[in-house]
N, CA and C atoms as an extended XYZ file, in Angstrom:
492
Properties=species:S:1:pos:R:3:atomname:S:1:resname:S:1:resid:I:1 pbc="F F F"
N        -1.553      -23.685      107.394 N   MET     1
C        -1.333      -25.010      106.301 CA  MET     1
C        -2.743      -25.143      107.012 C   MET     1
N        -2.917      -25.948      105.368 N   LYS     2
C        -4.181      -27.089      105.597 CA  LYS     2
C        -2.805      -28.684      105.625 C   LYS     2
N        -3.347      -29.299      106.159 N   ILE     3
C        -2.778      -30.333      106.611 CA  ILE     3
C        -4.161      -32.157      105.875 C   ILE     3
N        -3.224      -32.488      104.378 N   ASN     4
C        -4.567      -33.526      103.937 CA  ASN     4
C        -4.280      -34.566      103.882 C   ASN     4
N        -4.636      -34.927      104.521 N   PHE     5
C        -4.653      -36.882      104.551 CA  PHE     5
C        -5.086      -37.606      103.362 C   PHE     5
N        -4.569      -37.602      102.634 N   LYS     6
C        -5.233      -38.524      101.311 CA  LYS     6
C        -5.161      -39.807      101.707 C   LYS     6
N        -4.769      -39.940      102.165 N   GLY     7
C        -4.166      -42.620      102.444 CA  GLY     7
C        -5.416      -42.408      103.438 C   GLY     7
N        -6.951      -41.703      104.419 N   LEU     8
C        -7.757      -41.795      104.871 CA  LEU     8
C        -8.781      -43.438      104.236 C   LEU     8
N        -9.333      -42.579      102.993 N   LYS     9
C       -10.137      -43.691      102.762 CA  LYS     9
C        -9.698      -45.223      102.154 C   LYS     9
N        -8.104      -45.549      102.802 N   PHE    10
C        -7.708      -46.090      102.457 CA  PHE    10
C        -6.946      -47.350      103.243 C   PHE    10
N        -7.005      -46.187      104.499 N   LEU    11
C        -7.233      -46.402      105.757 CA  LEU    11
C        -8.097      -47.726      106.164 C   LEU    11
N        -9.406      -46.453      105.383 N   ALA    12
C       -10.627      -46.961      106.465 CA  ALA    12
C       -10.782      -48.505      105.527 C   ALA    12
N       -10.911      -48.779      104.495 N   ALA    13
C       -11.014      -49.603      103.080 CA  ALA    13
C       -10.670      -50.749      103.878 C   ALA    13
N        -8.559      -51.015      104.221 N   VAL    14
C        -8.360      -52.065      104.812 CA  VAL    14
C        -9.115      -52.333      106.204 C   VAL    14
N        -9.435      -51.328      107.062 N   SER    15
C        -9.639      -51.846      107.999 CA  SER    15
C       -11.478      -52.551      107.613 C   SER    15
N       -11.813      -51.986      107.010 N   LEU    16
C       -13.217      -53.225      106.962 CA  LEU    16
C       -12.587      -54.127      105.944 C   LEU    16
N       -12.102      -54.390      105.599 N   ILE    17
C       -11.532      -55.400      105.361 CA  ILE    17
C       -11.261      -56.788      105.622 C   ILE    17
N        -9.841      -56.062      106.847 N   TYR    18
C        -9.647      -56.160      108.271 CA  TYR    18
C       -10.812      -56.836      109.211 C   TYR    18
N       -11.568      -55.836      109.463 N   LEU    19
C       -12.888      -56.801      110.281 CA  LEU    19
C       -14.010      -57.745      109.744 C   LEU    19
N       -14.561      -57.810      108.425 N   THR    20
C       -14.514      -58.909      107.563 CA  THR    20
C       -14.515      -60.303      107.890 C   THR    20
N       -12.591      -60.038      107.096 N   LEU    21
C       -12.644      -61.635      107.655 CA  LEU    21
C       -12.117      -61.573      108.813 C   LEU    21
N       -12.019      -60.584      110.093 N   PHE    22
C       -11.365      -61.325      112.234 CA  PHE    22
C       -13.283      -62.025      111.336 C   PHE    22
N       -14.477      -61.287      111.283 N   ILE    23
C       -16.038      -61.824      111.524 CA  ILE    23
C       -15.246      -63.717      111.073 C   ILE    23
N       -15.151      -63.644      109.876 N   PHE    24
C       -14.791      -64.505      109.090 CA  PHE    24
C       -13.917      -66.198      109.621 C   PHE    24
N       -13.290      -65.522      109.990 N   ASP    25
C       -11.865      -66.280      109.771 CA  ASP    25
C       -10.858      -65.846      111.453 C   ASP    25
N       -11.545      -66.107      113.118 N   THR    26
C       -10.188      -65.195      113.489 CA  THR    26
C        -8.891      -65.162      113.620 C   THR    26
N        -8.646      -66.702      113.909 N   SER    27
C        -7.276      -66.594      114.073 CA  SER    27
C        -5.884      -66.530      113.386 C   SER    27
N        -6.943      -67.102      111.466 N   ASN    28
C        -5.667      -66.444      110.611 CA  ASN    28
C        -5.862      -64.459      110.713 C   ASN    28
N        -7.054      -64.024      110.828 N   THR    29
C        -7.196      -62.411      110.681 CA  THR    29
C        -6.681      -62.041      111.706 C   THR    29
N        -6.555      -62.655      112.552 N   PHE    30
C        -5.121      -62.470      114.302 CA  PHE    30
C        -3.846      -62.959      113.306 C   PHE    30
N        -3.235      -63.477      113.173 N   ALA    31
C        -2.128      -64.082      112.700 CA  ALA    31
C        -2.138      -62.754      111.625 C   ALA    31
N        -2.783      -62.736      110.419 N   SER    32
C        -2.367      -61.176      109.316 CA  SER    32
C        -1.887      -59.869      110.374 C   SER    32
N        -2.584      -59.492      111.067 N   ILE    33
C        -2.591      -58.178      111.682 CA  ILE    33
C        -1.571      -58.241      112.249 C   ILE    33
N        -0.877      -59.582      113.550 N   GLN    34
C         0.140      -59.604      113.924 CA  GLN    34
C         0.988      -59.564      113.287 C   GLN    34
N         0.937      -60.016      111.855 N   LYS    35
C         2.869      -60.411      110.696 CA  LYS    35
C         2.384      -58.841      110.165 C   LYS    35
N         1.562      -57.456      109.879 N   SER    36
C         1.103      -56.764      109.358 CA  SER    36
C         2.018      -55.344      110.344 C   SER    36
N         1.612      -55.369      111.746 N   GLY    37
C         2.749      -54.869      112.713 CA  GLY    37
C         3.648      -54.816      112.938 C   GLY    37
N         4.591      -56.602      112.982 N   THR    38
C         5.808      -56.664      113.146 CA  THR    38
C         6.422      -56.411      111.940 C   THR    38
N         5.831      -56.443      110.478 N   ILE    39
C         6.543      -55.473      109.071 CA  ILE    39
C         6.571      -53.755      109.414 C   ILE    39
N         5.796      -53.293      110.247 N   LEU    40
C         5.559      -51.866      110.471 CA  LEU    40
C         6.593      -51.251      111.184 C   LEU    40
N         6.647      -52.574      112.754 N   TYR    41
C         7.891      -52.342      113.500 CA  TYR    41
C         9.088      -52.045      113.020 C   TYR    41
N         9.200      -52.862      111.710 N   ASN    42
C        10.239      -53.045      111.073 CA  ASN    42
C        10.832      -52.193      109.664 C   ASN    42
N         9.783      -51.944      109.570 N   LEU    43
C        10.470      -50.383      108.682 CA  LEU    43
C         9.871      -48.722      108.794 C   LEU    43
N         9.407      -48.849      110.815 N   LEU    44
C         9.168      -47.875      111.203 CA  LEU    44
C        10.328      -46.545      111.413 C   LEU    44
N        11.755      -47.428      111.684 N   PRO    45
C        13.281      -46.612      111.503 CA  PRO    45
C        13.003      -45.819      110.006 C   PRO    45
N        13.220      -46.603      108.818 N   ILE    46
C        13.337      -46.661      107.216 CA  ILE    46
C        12.171      -45.122      107.032 C   ILE    46
N        10.769      -45.448      107.111 N   PHE    47
C        10.328      -44.174      107.108 CA  PHE    47
C        10.786      -42.991      107.741 C   PHE    47
N        10.690      -43.380      109.445 N   LEU    48
C        11.973      -42.126      109.740 CA  LEU    48
C        12.872      -41.244      109.297 C   LEU    48
N        13.680      -42.181      109.033 N   PHE    49
C        14.305      -41.819      107.995 CA  PHE    49
C        13.993      -40.781      106.928 C   PHE    49
N        12.720      -41.612      106.446 N   ILE    50
C        12.532      -40.416      104.956 CA  ILE    50
C        11.703      -39.458      105.237 C   ILE    50
N        11.128      -39.002      106.286 N   ILE    51
C        10.513      -38.039      106.434 CA  ILE    51
C        11.307      -36.920      106.733 C   ILE    51
N        12.616      -37.501      107.315 N   PHE    52
C        13.708      -36.239      107.971 CA  PHE    52
C        14.418      -35.952      106.714 C   PHE    52
N        14.985      -36.945      106.356 N   ILE    53
C        15.484      -36.601      104.297 CA  ILE    53
C        14.535      -35.829      102.915 C   ILE    53
N        13.223      -35.661      103.226 N   THR    54
C        11.828      -34.968      103.150 CA  THR    54
C        11.988      -33.531      103.773 C   THR    54
N        12.144      -33.297      104.836 N   ALA    55
C        11.575      -32.585      105.450 CA  ALA    55
C        13.061      -31.413      105.476 C   ALA    55
N        14.338      -32.516      104.964 N   MET    56
C        15.797      -31.325      105.404 CA  MET    56
C        15.920      -30.800      103.621 C   MET    56
N        15.124      -32.504      102.904 N   LEU    57
C        15.268      -31.499      101.555 CA  LEU    57
C        13.861      -30.441      101.553 C   LEU    57
N        12.696      -30.938      101.525 N   ASN    58
C        11.618      -29.278      101.620 CA  ASN    58
C        12.722      -28.781      102.526 C   ASN    58
N        13.095      -28.548      104.006 N   TYR    59
C        13.612      -27.214      103.897 CA  TYR    59
C        15.226      -26.067      103.149 C   TYR    59
N        15.221      -27.028      102.300 N   PHE    60
C        17.471      -26.568      101.958 CA  PHE    60
C        16.383      -26.445      100.987 C   PHE    60
N        15.944      -26.995       99.953 N   LEU    61
C        16.231      -26.717       98.390 CA  LEU    61
C        14.755      -26.303       98.397 C   LEU    61
N        14.777      -24.451       98.159 N   LYS    62
C        13.865      -24.441       97.549 CA  LYS    62
C        13.484      -24.268       95.962 C   LYS    62
N        12.650      -24.284       96.213 N   PRO    63
C        11.820      -25.124       94.645 CA  PRO    63
C        11.889      -23.897       93.564 C   PRO    63
N        11.855      -22.409       93.879 N   LYS    64
C        12.209      -20.631       93.711 CA  LYS    64
C        13.433      -20.569       93.296 C   LYS    64
N        14.240      -21.122       93.970 N   GLU    65
C        15.890      -20.503       93.926 CA  GLU    65
C        16.184      -21.528       92.384 C   GLU    65
N        15.839      -22.938       93.081 N   ILE    66
C        16.299      -24.061       91.718 CA  ILE    66
C        15.881      -23.678       90.337 C   ILE    66
N        14.790      -23.108       90.759 N   ILE    67
C        13.721      -22.989       89.192 CA  ILE    67
C        14.943      -22.156       88.147 C   ILE    67
N        15.695      -21.243       88.099 N   LYS    68
C        16.633      -20.421       87.954 CA  LYS    68
C        17.018      -20.989       86.768 C   LYS    68
N        17.480      -22.148       87.657 N   HIS    69
C        18.561      -22.702       86.751 CA  HIS    69
C        17.593      -24.205       85.313 C   HIS    69
N        16.905      -23.654       86.138 N   PHE    70
C        16.418      -25.393       85.622 CA  PHE    70
C        14.958      -24.239       84.517 C   PHE    70
N        14.767      -23.184       84.685 N   GLY    71
C        14.077      -22.650       83.559 CA  GLY    71
C        13.248      -23.096       82.544 C   GLY    71
N        13.431      -22.164       81.380 N   LYS    72
C        12.559      -22.296       80.479 CA  LYS    72
C        13.998      -21.728       79.118 C   LYS    72
N        14.728      -21.077       80.434 N   GLU    73
C        16.089      -20.427       79.486 CA  GLU    73
C        16.838      -21.158       79.994 C   GLU    73
N        17.230      -21.798       80.348 N   SER    74
C        18.258      -22.575       81.369 CA  SER    74
C        19.118      -23.094       80.055 C   SER    74
N        19.001      -24.418       79.082 N   GLY    75
C        19.675      -24.645       77.583 CA  GLY    75
C        20.049      -25.375       78.356 C   GLY    75
N        21.075      -25.537       77.624 N   ILE    76
C        22.022      -26.824       77.519 CA  ILE    76
C        22.898      -27.286       79.416 C   ILE    76
N        22.633      -25.867       80.534 N   LYS    77
C        23.151      -25.835       81.395 CA  LYS    77
C        21.967      -26.234       82.346 C   LYS    77
N        20.598      -26.741       82.192 N   GLY    78
C        19.815      -27.228       82.331 CA  GLY    78
C        19.795      -28.621       81.963 C   GLY    78
N        20.742      -28.934       81.223 N   VAL    79
C        19.726      -30.430       81.041 CA  VAL    79
C        21.349      -30.423       81.529 C   VAL    79
N        22.818      -30.261       81.849 N   ILE    80
C        24.001      -30.899       82.722 CA  ILE    80
C        23.459      -30.823       83.908 C   ILE    80
N        22.818      -29.556       84.398 N   TYR    81
C        22.264      -29.797       86.526 CA  TYR    81
C        21.719      -30.104       86.352 C   TYR    81
N        20.400      -31.508       85.417 N   SER    82
C        20.008      -32.583       85.485 CA  SER    82
C        20.888      -33.756       84.842 C   SER    82
N        21.025      -33.979       84.938 N   VAL    83
C        22.387      -34.623       84.814 CA  VAL    83
C        23.085      -34.992       86.360 C   VAL    83
N        23.663      -34.247       86.556 N   LEU    84
C        24.534      -34.007       88.053 CA  LEU    84
C        23.500      -34.256       89.026 C   LEU    84
N        22.573      -33.702       89.029 N   GLY    85
C        21.980      -33.999       90.163 CA  GLY    85
C        20.851      -35.346       90.183 C   GLY    85
N        21.207      -36.053       89.059 N   GLY    86
C        20.338      -37.244       89.551 CA  GLY    86
C        21.328      -38.107       89.333 C   GLY    86
N        22.662      -37.975       89.253 N   VAL    87
C        23.778      -38.691       89.811 CA  VAL    87
C        24.107      -38.707       90.869 C   VAL    87
N        24.376      -37.330       91.532 N   LEU    88
C        24.336      -37.028       92.941 CA  LEU    88
C        23.366      -37.175       94.194 C   LEU    88
N        21.848      -37.399       93.601 N   SER    89
C        20.724      -37.421       94.099 CA  SER    89
C        20.989      -38.966       95.102 C   SER    89
N        20.501      -39.400       96.532 N   HIS    90
C        20.754      -40.598       96.898 CA  HIS    90
C        19.424      -40.275       97.901 C   HIS    90
N        19.461      -41.544       97.671 N   GLY    91
C        17.787      -42.115       98.612 CA  GLY    91
C        16.987      -42.886       97.859 C   GLY    91
N        15.574      -42.705       98.199 N   PRO    92
C        14.593      -43.153       97.348 CA  PRO    92
C        13.681      -41.918       96.674 C   PRO    92
N        13.504      -43.376       95.906 N   ILE    93
C        12.497      -41.572       94.965 CA  ILE    93
C        11.658      -41.269       94.842 C   ILE    93
N        10.781      -41.693       96.152 N   TYR    94
C         9.631      -40.891       96.026 CA  TYR    94
C         9.790      -39.937       97.352 C   TYR    94
N        11.353      -40.100       97.668 N   ALA    95
C        11.878      -39.008       98.709 CA  ALA    95
C        10.999      -37.470       97.951 C   ALA    95
N        11.611      -37.270       96.543 N   TRP    96
C        12.174      -36.773       95.113 CA  TRP    96
C        10.212      -36.435       95.433 C   TRP    96
N        10.262      -36.749       95.047 N   TYR    97
C         8.757      -36.884       94.508 CA  TYR    97
C         8.057      -35.617       95.029 C   TYR    97
N         7.654      -35.300       96.146 N   GLY    98
C         6.916      -33.893       96.558 CA  GLY    98
C         7.948      -32.589       96.421 C   GLY    98
N         9.854      -32.534       96.272 N   VAL    99
C        10.259      -31.241       95.054 CA  VAL    99
C        10.552      -31.220       93.840 C   VAL    99
N        10.398      -32.624       93.476 N   LEU   100
C        10.504      -32.514       91.971 CA  LEU   100
C         8.412      -31.915       91.515 C   LEU   100
N         7.632      -32.062       92.856 N   SER   101
C         6.323      -31.826       91.743 CA  SER   101
C         6.360      -30.353       91.833 C   SER   101
N         6.753      -29.983       92.512 N   ASP   102
C         6.838      -28.422       93.562 CA  ASP   102
C         8.259      -27.896       92.186 C   ASP   102
N         8.465      -28.505       92.212 N   MET   103
C         9.640      -27.271       90.805 CA  MET   103
C         8.674      -27.665       89.864 C   MET   103
N         7.263      -28.709       89.028 N   ARG   104
C         7.595      -28.689       87.722 CA  ARG   104
C         6.514      -27.900       87.541 C   ARG   104
N         6.435      -27.420       89.279 N   ASN   105
C         4.483      -26.734       88.759 CA  ASN   105
C         4.915      -25.202       89.274 C   ASN   105
N         6.825      -24.844       89.354 N   GLU   106
C         6.595      -23.683       89.295 CA  GLU   106
C         8.038      -23.072       87.868 C   GLU   106
N         7.518      -23.876       87.349 N   GLY   107
C         7.430      -24.322       85.301 CA  GLY   107
C         9.119      -24.747       85.192 C   GLY   107
N        10.417      -25.458       85.723 N   VAL   108
C        10.886      -26.739       85.956 CA  VAL   108
C         9.805      -26.854       84.243 C   VAL   108
N        10.862      -27.399       83.309 N   LYS   109
C         9.787      -28.195       81.776 CA  LYS   109
C        10.442      -29.791       82.843 C   LYS   109
N         9.313      -30.568       81.963 N   ASP   110
C         9.176      -32.273       82.215 CA  ASP   110
C        10.727      -32.586       81.839 C   ASP   110
N        11.059      -32.364       80.312 N   ARG   111
C        12.556      -32.428       79.523 CA  ARG   111
C        13.286      -32.769       80.859 C   ARG   111
N        13.501      -31.969       81.785 N   LEU   112
C        15.025      -32.431       82.861 CA  LEU   112
C        13.944      -32.729       83.263 C   LEU   112
N        13.371      -32.926       83.941 N   LEU   113
C        12.492      -33.563       85.683 CA  LEU   113
C        12.437      -35.038       85.018 C   LEU   113
N        12.603      -35.905       83.732 N   VAL   114
C        12.762      -36.546       82.812 CA  VAL   114
C        13.845      -36.817       83.308 C   VAL   114
N        15.208      -36.208       82.604 N   THR   115
C        16.697      -36.295       82.612 CA  THR   115
C        16.765      -36.762       83.748 C   THR   115
N        17.083      -35.721       85.061 N   PHE   116
C        16.906      -36.198       86.064 CA  PHE   116
C        16.967      -37.552       86.791 C   PHE   116
N        15.648      -37.488       86.442 N   LEU   117
C        15.212      -38.889       86.714 CA  LEU   117
C        16.152      -40.089       86.506 C   LEU   117
N        15.891      -40.142       85.429 N   TYR   118
C        16.499      -41.530       84.457 CA  TYR   118
C        18.064      -41.012       85.090 C   TYR   118
N        18.669      -40.574       85.149 N   ALA   119
C        20.411      -39.894       85.905 CA  ALA   119
C        20.476      -41.606       86.848 C   ALA   119
N        19.071      -40.567       87.492 N   ARG   120
C        19.273      -41.447       89.249 CA  ARG   120
C        19.774      -42.793       88.558 C   ARG   120
N        20.085      -43.225       87.224 N   ALA   121
C        19.665      -45.404       87.853 CA  ALA   121
C        21.353      -45.328       87.591 C   ALA   121
N        22.666      -43.790       87.607 N   VAL   122
C        23.739      -44.452       88.122 CA  VAL   122
C        23.851      -44.149       89.544 C   VAL   122
N        24.400      -45.254       89.734 N   LYS   123
C        24.815      -44.984       91.642 CA  LYS   123
C        26.015      -45.018       92.197 C   LYS   123
N        26.397      -43.953       92.817 N   LEU   124
C        28.078      -43.411       92.843 CA  LEU   124
C        28.299      -44.645       93.626 C   LEU   124
N        27.693      -44.911       94.613 N   PRO   125
C        28.808      -46.210       95.618 CA  PRO   125
C        28.425      -47.427       95.121 C   PRO   125
N        27.341      -47.202       93.857 N   LEU   126
C        27.811      -49.458       93.741 CA  LEU   126
C        28.600      -48.934       92.705 C   LEU   126
N        29.057      -48.135       92.343 N   LEU   127
C        30.227      -48.418       90.953 CA  LEU   127
C        31.466      -48.842       90.683 C   LEU   127
N        31.968      -49.030       92.528 N   PRO   128
C        33.171      -50.316       93.245 CA  PRO   128
C        32.521      -51.588       92.867 C   PRO   128
N        31.333      -51.575       92.848 N   PHE   129
C        30.726      -53.459       92.766 CA  PHE   129
C        31.002      -53.201       91.649 C   PHE   129
N        30.024      -52.709       90.642 N   MET   130
C        30.017      -52.978       89.424 CA  MET   130
C        30.934      -53.482       89.062 C   MET   130
N        32.245      -52.189       89.115 N   ILE   131
C        33.358      -52.476       88.541 CA  ILE   131
C        33.998      -53.975       88.910 C   ILE   131
N        33.902      -54.731       90.380 N   ASP   132
C        34.531      -56.316       90.544 CA  ASP   132
C        33.371      -57.216       89.765 C   ASP   132
N        32.703      -56.638       89.166 N   LEU   133
C        31.414      -57.883       89.118 CA  LEU   133
C        31.526      -57.709       86.960 C   LEU   133
N        31.890      -56.557       86.794 N   PHE   134
C        31.943      -56.228       84.786 CA  PHE   134
C        32.841      -55.864       84.602 C   PHE   134
N        34.455      -55.323       85.481 N   GLY   135
C        35.025      -55.282       84.818 CA  GLY   135
C        35.076      -52.754       84.522 C   GLY   135
N        36.107      -52.042       84.444 N   VAL   136
C        35.975      -50.867       83.578 CA  VAL   136
C        34.959      -50.657       82.844 C   VAL   136
N        35.924      -51.027       81.813 N   LEU   137
C        35.493      -51.122       80.758 CA  LEU   137
C        34.180      -51.116       80.942 C   LEU   137
N        33.493      -52.078       81.349 N   PHE   138
C        31.887      -52.397       80.923 CA  PHE   138
C        31.249      -51.252       81.698 C   PHE   138
N        31.506      -50.892       83.207 N   THR   139
C        31.071      -49.998       83.588 CA  THR   139
C        30.991      -49.034       83.255 C   THR   139
N        32.432      -48.112       82.617 N   ILE   140
C        31.847      -46.493       81.767 CA  ILE   140
C        31.099      -47.094       80.593 C   ILE   140
N        31.241      -48.064       80.146 N   ILE   141
C        30.281      -47.578       78.251 CA  ILE   141
C        28.866      -47.666       79.078 C   ILE   141
N        28.334      -48.567       80.311 N   MET   142
C        27.299      -48.836       81.051 CA  MET   142
C        26.868      -47.526       81.278 C   MET   142
N        27.912      -46.967       82.157 N   THR   143
C        27.181      -45.273       82.684 CA  THR   143
C        26.743      -44.448       81.500 C   THR   143
N        28.187      -44.727       80.213 N   VAL   144
C        27.902      -42.991       79.811 CA  VAL   144
C        26.591      -43.701       79.049 C   VAL   144
N        26.475      -44.952       78.973 N   TYR   145
C        25.769      -45.365       78.345 CA  TYR   145
C        23.621      -44.276       78.600 C   TYR   145
N        23.475      -44.957       79.946 N   ILE   146
C        22.928      -44.010       81.292 CA  ILE   146
C        22.962      -43.064       80.437 C   ILE   146
N        23.879      -42.515       81.248 N   LEU   147
C        23.965      -40.235       81.488 CA  LEU   147
C        23.114      -40.314       79.730 C   LEU   147
N        24.407      -40.684       78.851 N   LEU   148
C        23.218      -40.635       77.467 CA  LEU   148
C        21.821      -40.740       76.758 C   LEU   148
N        21.132      -41.956       77.821 N   SER   149
C        19.950      -41.442       77.848 CA  SER   149
C        18.952      -41.084       78.146 C   SER   149
N        19.890      -40.987       79.315 N   SER   150
C        19.406      -39.495       80.286 CA  SER   150
C        18.870      -38.757       79.649 C   SER   150
N        19.755      -38.029       78.903 N   VAL   151
C        19.271      -36.831       77.662 CA  VAL   151
C        18.253      -37.360       76.628 C   VAL   151
N        18.383      -38.401       76.359 N   LEU   152
C        17.047      -38.176       74.668 CA  LEU   152
C        16.228      -39.034       75.290 C   LEU   152
N        15.833      -38.904       76.827 N   GLN   153
C        14.436      -39.028       77.435 CA  GLN   153
C        14.161      -38.422       77.094 C   GLN   153
N        14.649      -37.011       77.709 N   GLY   154
C        14.085      -35.523       77.996 CA  GLY   154
C        14.344      -34.921       76.768 C   GLY   154
N        14.163      -35.300       75.931 N   VAL   155
C        14.119      -35.174       74.334 CA  VAL   155
C        12.852      -35.632       74.185 C   VAL   155
N        13.215      -37.520       74.088 N   ALA   156
C        11.695      -37.473       73.546 CA  ALA   156
C        10.484      -37.289       74.859 C   ALA   156
N        10.804      -37.071       75.472 N   MET   157
C         9.802      -35.879       76.084 CA  MET   157
C         9.654      -35.045       76.214 C   MET   157
N        10.307      -34.475       75.034 N   GLU   158
C        10.101      -32.412       74.660 CA  GLU   158
C         9.028      -32.703       74.169 C   GLU   158
N         9.453      -34.263       72.859 N   TYR   159
C         9.297      -34.161       71.638 CA  TYR   159
C         8.002      -35.179       71.775 C   TYR   159
N         7.485      -34.937       72.718 N   LEU   160
C         5.825      -36.222       72.776 CA  LEU   160
C         5.306      -34.450       73.412 C   LEU   160
N         5.446      -34.008       74.523 N   GLU   161
C         5.169      -32.952       74.932 CA  GLU   161
C         4.069      -32.058       74.110 C   GLU   161
N         4.974      -31.747       72.759 N   LYS   162
C         5.053      -30.562       71.807 CA  LYS   162
C         3.952      -31.298       71.079 C   LYS   162
N         3.593      -32.630       70.540 N   ARG   163
C         2.909      -33.406       69.463 CA  ARG   163
C         1.310      -33.676       70.272 C   ARG   163
N         0.955      -32.777       72.061 N   ARG   164
C        -0.213      -32.972       72.864 CA  ARG   164
C        -0.623      -31.725       72.270 C   ARG   164
């Protein structure tokens, strides 16, 4: 398995910028490097968590198994699974990008991926907080609106794909 380090050019560019700044303003550059190190140190547990979640998703969610329910013949079942998956999914969206990309490469319709991504706007753990702030009726209407919009976004995506 070949590992691709796509960020090496970016890292080299940032390093070059820091080196150039270090030559012209040593004290501020050093303070900047210290601040960057502090931020990186604070974010390290989050990065490790994201790597762990991504590894678990890649291990347990096999795109070929999932594709059966989201392929070209999935119909309304695929839409329902996309909406439910979007609502139940948690974590940062970038943890899902790899899985969604694999699913797309295996033949999942873009329409269903759009529906999934849009349905992620409903956050189950935050619903009680939303109810407390806006009330039950507002929360129900807003949630239904988001879910219907996720399906409409998927339909719009399919329409735009056909026009291409």
